[in-house]
Amino acid sequence: MHWVDIAKAWLIICVIITHMPEIATSNKVCDISWMANLRPLFSAYFMPAFFILNGYCSRFEGLSLKTFVLKTFKSLMILTMLVNIGLPWFSYIRHFNFNWTDFAHTVTNFIVGGGSWFLSALFLSRIAYFLLKRYLRKPIFLVASTLLLLVGGVVLNTANIKNIFSFEHALVMTIFLFVGDYAKNYSRILDSKLLSVLCIVSFILVEITFSFLGIRQPSIYGKIDVWFSSIPIFILMSLIGSQACF
């Protein structure tokens, strides 16, 4: 459907706006720090929206666990491994650095850090949701289990537990794969222009209220900026914002 491509394009623009100020500053290109002021317009929902779209466009039935894992690994992890392991290795070889500890350190960093957190978290969350859907099946159980994963991820992050391979991100974001997967049954609602307009207005009102009251809004991208008491508003803003951009 056309709205999927439009939503993906908008979300990619959000990613660019999020990262460009730091990239420009670190490379001393130009001062575009003003872009950082645009982040409140989308920071609350743009990463959850990616997961919702992934859930909407994916098939979680009719495949064995092995086939699903291999398929997901090929589509998500090979590229990030080439970037985070292959490029450093190539640089070592090009500079005649054959110290095996440097090669091993690159692999260790990838395993601990997960490379690109988004791809690592998506990889883990897709597997988690695949298993949950296979064994739980009923929507009410999927809601409860993915919500528990979200709470668990927030609690672990708040406790400063090491976020190995971005597993805390995966725990928090699995619920949005469920939202996207379940939304397939209500595609006509997603196409509703009236609903999108209502969500846009609602999101703007919430943003204005937060700004007026000086309340920090929860968000997630490289850092999980969600705390226990903010979970309801985090879910609400993620859903409203996602529907607004759909």
Coordinates of N, CA and C in Angstrom, one line a residue:
M1 N 0.8 -1.2 0.0 CA 0.0 0.0 0.0 C 0.9 1.3 0.0
H2 N 0.4 2.3 -0.6 CA 1.2 3.5 -0.8 C 1.6 4.2 0.5
W3 N 0.8 4.0 1.5 CA 1.1 4.7 2.8 C 2.3 4.1 3.4
V4 N 2.6 2.8 3.2 CA 3.8 2.2 3.7 C 5.1 2.9 3.2
D5 N 5.1 3.1 1.9 CA 6.3 3.7 1.3 C 6.5 5.2 1.8
I6 N 5.3 5.9 1.9 CA 5.4 7.3 2.4 C 5.9 7.3 3.8
A7 N 5.4 6.4 4.7 CA 5.8 6.4 6.1 C 7.2 6.0 6.2
K8 N 7.7 5.1 5.4 CA 9.1 4.7 5.4 C 10.0 5.9 5.1
A9 N 9.6 6.6 4.0 CA 10.3 7.8 3.6 C 10.4 8.9 4.7
W10 N 9.3 9.1 5.4 CA 9.2 10.1 6.4 C 10.1 9.7 7.6
L11 N 10.1 8.4 7.9 CA 10.9 7.9 9.1 C 12.4 7.9 8.8
I12 N 12.7 7.7 7.5 CA 14.1 7.8 7.1 C 14.6 9.3 7.3
I13 N 13.7 10.2 6.9 CA 14.0 11.6 7.1 C 14.2 11.9 8.6
C14 N 13.4 11.3 9.4 CA 13.6 11.5 10.9 C 14.9 11.0 11.4
V15 N 15.4 9.9 10.8 CA 16.7 9.3 11.2 C 17.8 10.3 10.8
I16 N 17.7 10.8 9.6 CA 18.7 11.8 9.1 C 18.7 13.0 9.9
I17 N 17.6 13.6 10.3 CA 17.5 14.8 11.1 C 18.1 14.5 12.5
T18 N 17.9 13.3 13.0 CA 18.4 12.9 14.3 C 19.9 12.9 14.4
H19 N 20.5 12.3 13.3 CA 22.0 12.1 13.3 C 22.8 13.2 12.7
M20 N 22.2 14.0 11.8 CA 23.0 15.0 11.1 C 23.7 16.0 11.9
P21 N 23.1 16.6 12.9 CA 23.8 17.6 13.7 C 25.1 17.1 14.3
E22 N 25.1 15.9 14.9 CA 26.3 15.3 15.5 C 27.3 15.0 14.4
I23 N 26.9 14.5 13.3 CA 27.8 14.1 12.2 C 28.5 15.4 11.6
A24 N 27.7 16.4 11.4 CA 28.2 17.7 10.9 C 29.2 18.3 11.8
T25 N 28.9 18.3 13.1 CA 29.7 18.9 14.1 C 31.1 18.1 14.2
S26 N 31.0 16.8 14.3 CA 32.2 16.0 14.5 C 33.1 16.1 13.3
N27 N 32.5 16.3 12.1 CA 33.4 16.5 10.9 C 33.6 17.9 10.5
K28 N 33.2 18.8 11.3 CA 33.4 20.3 11.2 C 32.9 20.7 9.8
V29 N 31.7 20.3 9.4 CA 31.2 20.6 8.1 C 30.5 22.0 8.2
C30 N 29.5 22.0 9.0 CA 28.7 23.3 9.2 C 27.9 23.1 10.4
D31 N 27.4 24.2 10.9 CA 26.6 24.2 12.1 C 25.1 24.1 11.7
I32 N 24.6 22.9 12.0 CA 23.2 22.6 11.7 C 22.5 22.2 13.0
S33 N 23.0 22.7 14.1 CA 22.4 22.3 15.4 C 20.9 22.6 15.5
W34 N 20.5 23.6 14.7 CA 19.0 23.9 14.7 C 18.2 22.7 14.4
M35 N 18.7 21.7 13.7 CA 18.0 20.5 13.4 C 17.6 19.7 14.7
A36 N 18.4 19.9 15.7 CA 18.1 19.2 17.0 C 16.8 19.7 17.6
N37 N 16.4 20.9 17.3 CA 15.2 21.5 17.8 C 14.0 20.8 17.2
L38 N 14.2 20.1 16.1 CA 13.1 19.4 15.4 C 12.7 18.1 16.0
R39 N 13.6 17.5 16.8 CA 13.5 16.2 17.3 C 12.2 15.9 18.1
P40 N 11.8 16.9 18.9 CA 10.5 16.6 19.6 C 9.3 16.4 18.7
L41 N 9.4 16.7 17.5 CA 8.3 16.5 16.5 C 8.1 15.0 16.2
F42 N 9.2 14.2 16.5 CA 9.1 12.8 16.1 C 9.8 11.8 17.0
S43 N 10.6 12.3 17.9 CA 11.5 11.4 18.7 C 10.7 10.4 19.6
A44 N 9.4 10.8 19.9 CA 8.6 9.9 20.7 C 8.1 8.6 20.0
Y45 N 8.1 8.7 18.6 CA 7.5 7.6 17.9 C 8.2 7.0 16.8
F46 N 9.3 7.7 16.2 CA 9.8 7.3 14.9 C 10.5 5.9 15.0
M47 N 11.1 5.5 16.1 CA 11.7 4.2 16.1 C 10.6 3.1 16.3
P48 N 9.7 3.3 17.3 CA 8.6 2.3 17.4 C 7.8 2.2 16.0
A49 N 7.7 3.3 15.3 CA 7.0 3.2 14.0 C 7.7 2.3 13.0
F50 N 9.1 2.3 13.0 CA 9.8 1.4 12.2 C 9.5 -0.1 12.5
F51 N 9.4 -0.4 13.8 CA 9.1 -1.8 14.2 C 7.6 -2.1 13.9
I52 N 6.7 -1.2 14.0 CA 5.3 -1.4 13.6 C 5.2 -1.7 12.1
L53 N 5.9 -1.0 11.3 CA 6.0 -1.2 9.9 C 6.6 -2.6 9.6
N54 N 7.7 -2.9 10.3 CA 8.3 -4.2 10.1 C 7.3 -5.4 10.4
G55 N 6.6 -5.2 11.5 CA 5.6 -6.2 11.9 C 4.5 -6.3 10.9
Y56 N 4.1 -5.2 10.3 CA 3.0 -5.1 9.4 C 3.4 -5.8 8.0
C57 N 4.7 -5.7 7.7 CA 5.1 -6.2 6.4 C 5.8 -7.5 6.4
S58 N 5.8 -8.2 7.6 CA 6.4 -9.4 7.8 C 5.4 -10.6 8.0
R59 N 5.9 -11.8 7.7 CA 5.1 -13.0 7.9 C 5.7 -13.8 9.1
F60 N 5.0 -14.1 10.1 CA 5.5 -14.8 11.2 C 4.9 -16.2 11.4
E61 N 4.2 -16.6 10.3 CA 3.6 -18.0 10.4 C 4.1 -18.7 9.2
G62 N 4.0 -20.1 9.3 CA 4.3 -20.9 8.1 C 5.7 -21.2 7.9
L63 N 6.6 -20.8 8.8 CA 8.0 -21.0 8.7 C 8.5 -21.8 9.9
S64 N 9.5 -22.6 9.8 CA 10.2 -23.2 10.9 C 11.1 -22.1 11.6
L65 N 11.4 -22.4 12.8 CA 12.2 -21.5 13.6 C 13.6 -21.3 12.9
K66 N 14.2 -22.4 12.4 CA 15.5 -22.3 11.8 C 15.4 -21.5 10.5
T67 N 14.4 -21.7 9.7 CA 14.2 -20.9 8.5 C 14.0 -19.4 8.8
F68 N 13.2 -19.1 9.8 CA 12.9 -17.8 10.1 C 14.1 -17.1 10.6
V69 N 14.9 -17.7 11.5 CA 16.1 -17.1 12.0 C 17.1 -16.9 10.9
L70 N 17.3 -17.8 10.1 CA 18.3 -17.7 9.0 C 17.9 -16.5 8.0
K71 N 16.6 -16.5 7.7 CA 16.1 -15.4 6.8 C 16.3 -14.1 7.5
T72 N 16.0 -14.0 8.8 CA 16.1 -12.7 9.5 C 17.6 -12.3 9.6
F73 N 18.4 -13.3 9.8 CA 19.9 -13.0 9.9 C 20.4 -12.5 8.6
K74 N 20.0 -13.1 7.5 CA 20.5 -12.7 6.2 C 20.1 -11.3 5.9
S75 N 18.9 -11.0 6.2 CA 18.4 -9.6 5.9 C 18.8 -8.5 6.8
L76 N 19.2 -8.8 8.0 CA 19.5 -7.8 9.0 C 21.0 -7.8 9.4
M77 N 21.6 -9.0 9.7 CA 22.8 -9.0 10.4 C 24.1 -9.1 9.4
I78 N 23.9 -9.6 8.3 CA 25.1 -9.7 7.4 C 25.7 -8.3 7.1
L79 N 24.8 -7.4 6.7 CA 25.3 -6.0 6.4 C 25.9 -5.4 7.5
T80 N 25.3 -5.4 8.7 CA 25.9 -4.8 9.9 C 27.2 -5.5 10.3
M81 N 27.3 -6.8 10.1 CA 28.6 -7.4 10.4 C 29.7 -7.0 9.4
L82 N 29.3 -6.8 8.1 CA 30.3 -6.3 7.2 C 30.8 -4.9 7.5
V83 N 29.9 -4.1 8.0 CA 30.3 -2.7 8.3 C 31.1 -2.7 9.6
N84 N 30.6 -3.4 10.7 CA 31.2 -3.3 12.0 C 32.4 -4.2 12.2
I85 N 32.5 -5.3 11.4 CA 33.6 -6.2 11.5 C 34.5 -6.2 10.3
G86 N 33.8 -6.3 9.1 CA 34.6 -6.3 7.9 C 35.4 -5.1 7.6
L87 N 34.8 -3.9 7.8 CA 35.6 -2.7 7.5 C 36.8 -2.5 8.4
P88 N 36.7 -2.7 9.7 CA 37.9 -2.6 10.5 C 38.9 -3.6 10.2
W89 N 38.5 -4.8 9.9 CA 39.5 -5.9 9.5 C 40.2 -5.5 8.2
F90 N 39.4 -4.9 7.2 CA 40.0 -4.5 6.0 C 41.0 -3.4 6.2
S91 N 40.7 -2.5 7.1 CA 41.6 -1.4 7.5 C 42.9 -1.9 8.1
Y92 N 42.8 -2.9 9.0 CA 44.0 -3.5 9.6 C 44.9 -4.2 8.6
I93 N 44.3 -4.9 7.7 CA 45.0 -5.6 6.6 C 45.7 -4.6 5.7
R94 N 45.0 -3.5 5.3 CA 45.5 -2.5 4.4 C 46.7 -1.8 5.0
H95 N 46.7 -1.7 6.3 CA 47.8 -1.0 7.0 C 48.8 -2.1 7.6
F96 N 48.7 -3.3 7.1 CA 49.6 -4.4 7.5 C 49.7 -4.6 9.0
N97 N 48.5 -4.4 9.6 CA 48.3 -4.7 11.0 C 47.7 -6.1 11.2
F98 N 48.6 -7.1 11.6 CA 48.1 -8.5 11.7 C 48.1 -8.9 13.2
N99 N 47.9 -8.0 14.1 CA 47.8 -8.3 15.5 C 46.4 -8.9 15.7
W100 N 46.5 -10.2 16.1 CA 45.2 -11.0 16.2 C 44.3 -10.4 17.3
T101 N 44.9 -9.7 18.3 CA 44.1 -9.1 19.4 C 43.2 -8.0 18.9
D102 N 43.7 -7.3 17.9 CA 42.9 -6.2 17.3 C 41.7 -6.8 16.5
F103 N 41.9 -7.9 15.8 CA 40.8 -8.5 15.1 C 39.8 -9.1 16.1
A104 N 40.3 -9.7 17.1 CA 39.4 -10.3 18.1 C 38.6 -9.2 18.9
H105 N 39.3 -8.1 19.1 CA 38.6 -7.0 19.8 C 37.5 -6.4 19.0
T106 N 37.6 -6.4 17.7 CA 36.5 -5.9 16.8 C 35.3 -6.8 16.9
V107 N 35.6 -8.1 17.0 CA 34.5 -9.1 17.1 C 33.8 -9.0 18.5
T108 N 34.6 -8.8 19.5 CA 34.1 -8.7 20.8 C 33.2 -7.4 21.0
N109 N 33.7 -6.4 20.4 CA 32.9 -5.1 20.4 C 31.6 -5.3 19.7
F110 N 31.6 -6.0 18.6 CA 30.3 -6.3 17.9 C 29.4 -7.1 18.7
I111 N 29.9 -8.1 19.4 CA 29.0 -9.0 20.2 C 28.4 -8.3 21.3
V112 N 29.3 -7.5 22.0 CA 28.8 -6.7 23.2 C 27.9 -5.6 22.8
G113 N 28.3 -4.8 21.8 CA 27.6 -3.6 21.4 C 26.5 -3.8 20.4
G114 N 26.6 -4.9 19.7 CA 25.6 -5.2 18.7 C 25.7 -4.5 17.4
G115 N 26.8 -3.7 17.2 CA 27.0 -3.0 16.0 C 26.0 -1.9 15.9
S116 N 25.1 -1.9 14.9 CA 24.1 -0.9 14.7 C 22.9 -1.4 15.6
W117 N 22.6 -0.7 16.7 CA 21.7 -1.1 17.7 C 20.3 -1.4 17.1
F118 N 19.9 -0.7 16.1 CA 18.6 -0.8 15.5 C 18.4 -2.2 14.9
L119 N 19.5 -2.6 14.1 CA 19.4 -3.9 13.4 C 19.5 -5.1 14.4
S120 N 20.4 -4.9 15.4 CA 20.5 -6.0 16.4 C 19.2 -6.1 17.2
A121 N 18.7 -5.0 17.6 CA 17.4 -5.1 18.4 C 16.3 -5.7 17.5
L122 N 16.2 -5.3 16.3 CA 15.2 -5.8 15.4 C 15.4 -7.3 15.2
F123 N 16.6 -7.7 15.0 CA 16.9 -9.2 14.9 C 16.4 -10.0 16.1
L124 N 16.8 -9.5 17.3 CA 16.4 -10.2 18.5 C 14.9 -10.2 18.7
S125 N 14.3 -9.0 18.5 CA 12.8 -8.8 18.8 C 12.0 -9.6 17.8
R126 N 12.4 -9.8 16.5 CA 11.7 -10.6 15.6 C 11.7 -12.1 16.0
I127 N 12.8 -12.5 16.5 CA 12.9 -13.9 16.9 C 12.0 -14.1 18.2
A128 N 12.1 -13.1 19.1 CA 11.3 -13.2 20.3 C 9.8 -13.2 20.0
Y129 N 9.4 -12.4 19.1 CA 7.9 -12.3 18.7 C 7.5 -13.6 17.9
F130 N 8.4 -14.1 17.1 CA 8.1 -15.3 16.4 C 7.8 -16.5 17.3
L131 N 8.6 -16.6 18.4 CA 8.4 -17.6 19.4 C 7.2 -17.4 20.2
L132 N 6.9 -16.1 20.6 CA 5.7 -15.8 21.4 C 4.5 -16.2 20.6
K133 N 4.5 -15.8 19.3 CA 3.3 -16.0 18.5 C 3.1 -17.5 18.2
R134 N 4.1 -18.2 18.1 CA 4.0 -19.7 17.8 C 3.4 -20.4 19.0
Y135 N 3.8 -20.0 20.2 CA 3.3 -20.8 21.4 C 2.2 -20.1 22.2
L136 N 2.0 -18.8 22.0 CA 0.9 -18.2 22.7 C -0.4 -18.0 21.9
R137 N -0.1 -17.5 20.7 CA -1.2 -17.4 19.6 C -2.3 -16.3 19.9
K138 N -3.0 -16.5 21.0 CA -4.1 -15.6 21.3 C -3.6 -14.2 21.5
P139 N -4.3 -13.2 20.9 CA -3.8 -11.8 21.0 C -3.7 -11.3 22.4
I140 N -4.6 -11.7 23.3 CA -4.5 -11.2 24.7 C -3.2 -11.7 25.4
F141 N -2.8 -12.9 25.1 CA -1.6 -13.4 25.6 C -0.4 -12.7 25.0
L142 N -0.4 -12.4 23.7 CA 0.6 -11.7 23.1 C 0.8 -10.3 23.6
V143 N -0.4 -9.6 23.9 CA -0.3 -8.3 24.5 C 0.4 -8.3 25.8
A144 N -0.1 -9.3 26.7 CA 0.5 -9.4 28.0 C 2.0 -9.7 28.0
S145 N 2.4 -10.7 27.1 CA 3.8 -11.1 27.1 C 4.7 -10.0 26.6
T146 N 4.3 -9.3 25.5 CA 5.1 -8.3 24.9 C 5.2 -7.1 25.9
L147 N 4.1 -6.8 26.6 CA 4.1 -5.7 27.6 C 5.0 -6.0 28.7
L148 N 5.1 -7.3 29.1 CA 6.0 -7.7 30.2 C 7.4 -7.5 29.7
L149 N 7.7 -7.9 28.4 CA 9.0 -7.7 27.9 C 9.4 -6.2 27.9
L150 N 8.5 -5.3 27.5 CA 8.7 -3.9 27.6 C 9.1 -3.4 29.0
V151 N 8.3 -3.8 29.9 CA 8.6 -3.4 31.3 C 9.9 -4.0 31.8
G152 N 10.2 -5.2 31.4 CA 11.5 -5.8 31.8 C 12.6 -5.1 31.2
G153 N 12.5 -4.7 29.9 CA 13.6 -3.9 29.3 C 13.8 -2.6 29.9
V154 N 12.7 -1.9 30.3 CA 12.9 -0.6 31.0 C 13.5 -0.7 32.3
V155 N 13.1 -1.8 33.1 CA 13.6 -2.0 34.4 C 15.1 -2.3 34.4
L156 N 15.5 -3.2 33.4 CA 16.9 -3.5 33.3 C 17.7 -2.3 32.9
N157 N 17.2 -1.5 32.0 CA 17.9 -0.3 31.6 C 18.1 0.7 32.7
T158 N 17.0 0.8 33.5 CA 17.0 1.7 34.6 C 18.1 1.3 35.7
A159 N 18.2 -0.1 35.8 CA 19.1 -0.6 36.7 C 20.6 -0.6 36.2
N160 N 20.8 0.0 35.0 CA 22.1 0.1 34.4 C 22.7 -1.3 34.1
I161 N 21.9 -2.3 33.8 CA 22.4 -3.6 33.4 C 23.0 -3.4 32.0
K162 N 24.2 -4.1 31.7 CA 24.8 -3.9 30.5 C 23.9 -4.4 29.3
N163 N 23.8 -3.5 28.4 CA 22.8 -3.7 27.2 C 23.5 -4.5 26.1
I164 N 23.9 -5.8 26.4 CA 24.6 -6.6 25.5 C 23.8 -6.9 24.2
F165 N 24.4 -6.6 23.1 CA 23.8 -6.8 21.8 C 22.4 -6.1 21.7
S166 N 22.3 -5.0 22.4 CA 21.0 -4.2 22.4 C 19.8 -5.0 22.7
F167 N 20.0 -6.0 23.6 CA 18.8 -6.8 24.0 C 17.8 -6.1 24.8
E168 N 18.2 -5.0 25.5 CA 17.2 -4.2 26.2 C 16.3 -3.5 25.2
H169 N 16.9 -2.9 24.1 CA 16.1 -2.3 23.1 C 15.1 -3.3 22.5
A170 N 15.6 -4.6 22.3 CA 14.7 -5.6 21.7 C 13.5 -5.9 22.6
L171 N 13.8 -6.0 23.9 CA 12.7 -6.2 24.9 C 11.6 -5.1 24.8
V172 N 12.1 -3.9 24.8 CA 11.2 -2.8 24.8 C 10.4 -2.7 23.5
M173 N 11.0 -3.0 22.4 CA 10.4 -2.8 21.1 C 9.6 -4.0 20.5
T174 N 9.6 -5.2 21.1 CA 8.9 -6.3 20.6 C 7.4 -6.1 20.5
I175 N 6.9 -5.3 21.5 CA 5.4 -5.0 21.5 C 5.0 -4.3 20.2
F176 N 5.9 -3.6 19.6 CA 5.5 -2.8 18.4 C 5.5 -3.7 17.2
L177 N 6.2 -4.8 17.2 CA 6.1 -5.8 16.1 C 4.7 -6.5 16.2
F178 N 4.3 -6.7 17.4 CA 2.9 -7.3 17.6 C 1.9 -6.3 17.1
V179 N 2.0 -5.0 17.4 CA 1.1 -4.0 16.9 C 1.0 -4.0 15.4
G180 N 2.1 -4.0 14.7 CA 2.2 -4.0 13.3 C 1.6 -5.3 12.7
D181 N 1.9 -6.4 13.3 CA 1.4 -7.7 12.9 C -0.1 -7.8 13.0
Y182 N -0.6 -7.4 14.2 CA -2.0 -7.4 14.4 C -2.8 -6.4 13.6
A183 N -2.1 -5.3 13.2 CA -2.8 -4.3 12.4 C -3.2 -4.7 11.0
K184 N -2.6 -5.9 10.6 CA -2.9 -6.4 9.2 C -4.4 -6.7 9.2
N185 N -5.0 -7.0 10.3 CA -6.4 -7.3 10.3 C -7.3 -6.1 10.2
Y186 N -6.7 -4.9 10.3 CA -7.5 -3.7 10.3 C -6.8 -2.6 9.4
S187 N -6.4 -3.1 8.2 CA -5.7 -2.2 7.3 C -6.6 -1.1 6.8
R188 N -7.9 -1.3 6.8 CA -8.8 -0.2 6.4 C -8.8 0.9 7.4
I189 N -8.7 0.6 8.6 CA -8.6 1.6 9.7 C -7.3 2.4 9.5
L190 N -6.2 1.7 9.2 CA -4.9 2.4 9.0 C -5.0 3.4 7.8
D191 N -5.9 3.1 6.8 CA -6.0 3.9 5.6 C -6.9 5.1 5.9
S192 N -7.5 5.2 7.1 CA -8.5 6.3 7.4 C -7.8 7.6 7.5
K193 N -8.1 8.5 6.6 CA -7.5 9.9 6.7 C -8.0 10.6 8.0
L194 N -9.3 10.4 8.3 CA -9.8 11.0 9.5 C -9.1 10.6 10.8
L195 N -8.8 9.3 10.9 CA -8.0 8.8 12.0 C -6.6 9.4 12.1
S196 N -6.0 9.5 10.9 CA -4.7 10.1 10.8 C -4.7 11.6 11.3
V197 N -5.7 12.3 10.8 CA -5.8 13.7 11.2 C -6.0 13.9 12.7
L198 N -6.9 13.0 13.3 CA -7.1 13.0 14.7 C -5.9 12.7 15.5
C199 N -5.1 11.8 15.0 CA -3.8 11.4 15.7 C -2.8 12.5 15.6
I200 N -2.8 13.2 14.4 CA -1.8 14.4 14.3 C -2.2 15.5 15.3
V201 N -3.5 15.8 15.4 CA -3.9 16.8 16.3 C -3.7 16.4 17.7
S202 N -4.0 15.2 18.0 CA -3.8 14.7 19.4 C -2.3 14.7 19.8
F203 N -1.4 14.3 18.8 CA 0.0 14.3 19.1 C 0.5 15.7 19.3
I204 N 0.1 16.7 18.5 CA 0.5 18.1 18.7 C 0.0 18.6 20.0
L205 N -1.2 18.3 20.4 CA -1.7 18.8 21.7 C -0.9 18.2 22.9
V206 N -0.5 16.9 22.8 CA 0.3 16.3 23.8 C 1.7 16.9 23.9
E207 N 2.3 17.2 22.7 CA 3.6 17.9 22.6 C 3.5 19.3 23.3
I208 N 2.5 20.0 22.9 CA 2.3 21.4 23.5 C 2.2 21.3 25.0
T209 N 1.4 20.3 25.5 CA 1.2 20.2 26.9 C 2.5 19.8 27.6
F210 N 3.2 18.9 27.0 CA 4.5 18.5 27.6 C 5.5 19.7 27.7
S211 N 5.5 20.5 26.6 CA 6.4 21.6 26.5 C 6.0 22.7 27.5
F212 N 4.7 22.9 27.6 CA 4.2 24.0 28.5 C 4.5 23.6 30.0
L213 N 4.3 22.3 30.3 CA 4.5 21.9 31.7 C 6.0 21.5 32.0
G214 N 6.8 21.6 31.0 CA 8.2 21.2 31.2 C 8.5 19.8 31.5
I215 N 7.6 18.9 30.9 CA 7.8 17.5 31.1 C 8.6 16.8 30.1
R216 N 9.6 16.0 30.5 CA 10.4 15.3 29.5 C 9.7 14.2 28.9
Q217 N 9.6 14.1 27.6 CA 8.9 13.1 26.9 C 9.8 11.8 26.8
P218 N 9.2 10.6 26.9 CA 10.0 9.4 26.8 C 10.2 9.2 25.3
S219 N 11.4 8.5 25.0 CA 11.7 8.2 23.6 C 12.8 7.1 23.6
I220 N 13.0 6.6 22.5 CA 14.0 5.5 22.3 C 14.6 5.6 21.0
Y221 N 15.9 5.6 20.9 CA 16.7 5.3 19.8 C 18.1 4.8 20.2
G222 N 19.2 5.5 20.1 CA 20.4 4.9 20.6 C 20.3 4.7 22.1
K223 N 19.7 5.5 22.8 CA 19.5 5.4 24.3 C 18.0 5.2 24.6
I224 N 17.8 4.3 25.6 CA 16.4 4.1 26.0 C 16.1 5.1 27.1
D225 N 15.4 6.1 26.7 CA 15.0 7.2 27.6 C 13.5 7.0 28.0
V226 N 13.3 5.8 28.5 CA 11.9 5.5 29.0 C 12.1 5.0 30.5
W227 N 11.3 5.5 31.4 CA 11.3 5.0 32.7 C 10.0 4.4 33.1
F228 N 9.9 3.7 34.2 CA 8.8 2.9 34.5 C 7.4 3.7 34.5
S229 N 7.4 4.8 35.1 CA 6.1 5.6 35.2 C 5.8 6.2 33.9
S230 N 6.7 6.3 32.9 CA 6.4 6.9 31.6 C 6.0 5.9 30.6
I231 N 5.9 4.6 30.9 CA 5.6 3.5 30.0 C 4.2 3.8 29.3
P232 N 3.2 4.1 30.1 CA 1.8 4.3 29.4 C 1.9 5.4 28.4
I233 N 2.5 6.6 28.7 CA 2.6 7.7 27.8 C 3.5 7.4 26.6
F234 N 4.5 6.6 26.9 CA 5.4 6.2 25.8 C 4.7 5.3 24.8
I235 N 3.9 4.4 25.2 CA 3.1 3.5 24.3 C 2.1 4.4 23.6
L236 N 1.4 5.3 24.3 CA 0.3 6.1 23.7 C 0.9 7.0 22.6
M237 N 2.0 7.7 22.9 CA 2.6 8.6 22.0 C 3.2 7.8 20.8
S238 N 3.7 6.6 21.0 CA 4.2 5.8 19.9 C 3.1 5.4 19.0
L239 N 2.0 5.0 19.5 CA 0.9 4.6 18.7 C 0.2 5.8 17.9
I240 N 0.0 6.9 18.7 CA -0.6 8.0 18.0 C 0.3 8.6 17.0
G241 N 1.6 8.8 17.3 CA 2.5 9.3 16.4 C 2.7 8.4 15.1
S242 N 2.7 7.1 15.3 CA 2.9 6.2 14.2 C 1.7 6.3 13.3
Q243 N 0.5 6.3 13.8 CA -0.7 6.4 13.0 C -0.7 7.8 12.3
A244 N -0.2 8.8 12.9 CA -0.2 10.1 12.3 C 0.7 10.1 11.1
C245 N 1.9 9.4 11.1 CA 2.8 9.4 10.0 C 2.4 8.3 8.9
F246 N 1.4 7.4 9.3 CA 0.9 6.4 8.4 C -0.1 7.1 7.5

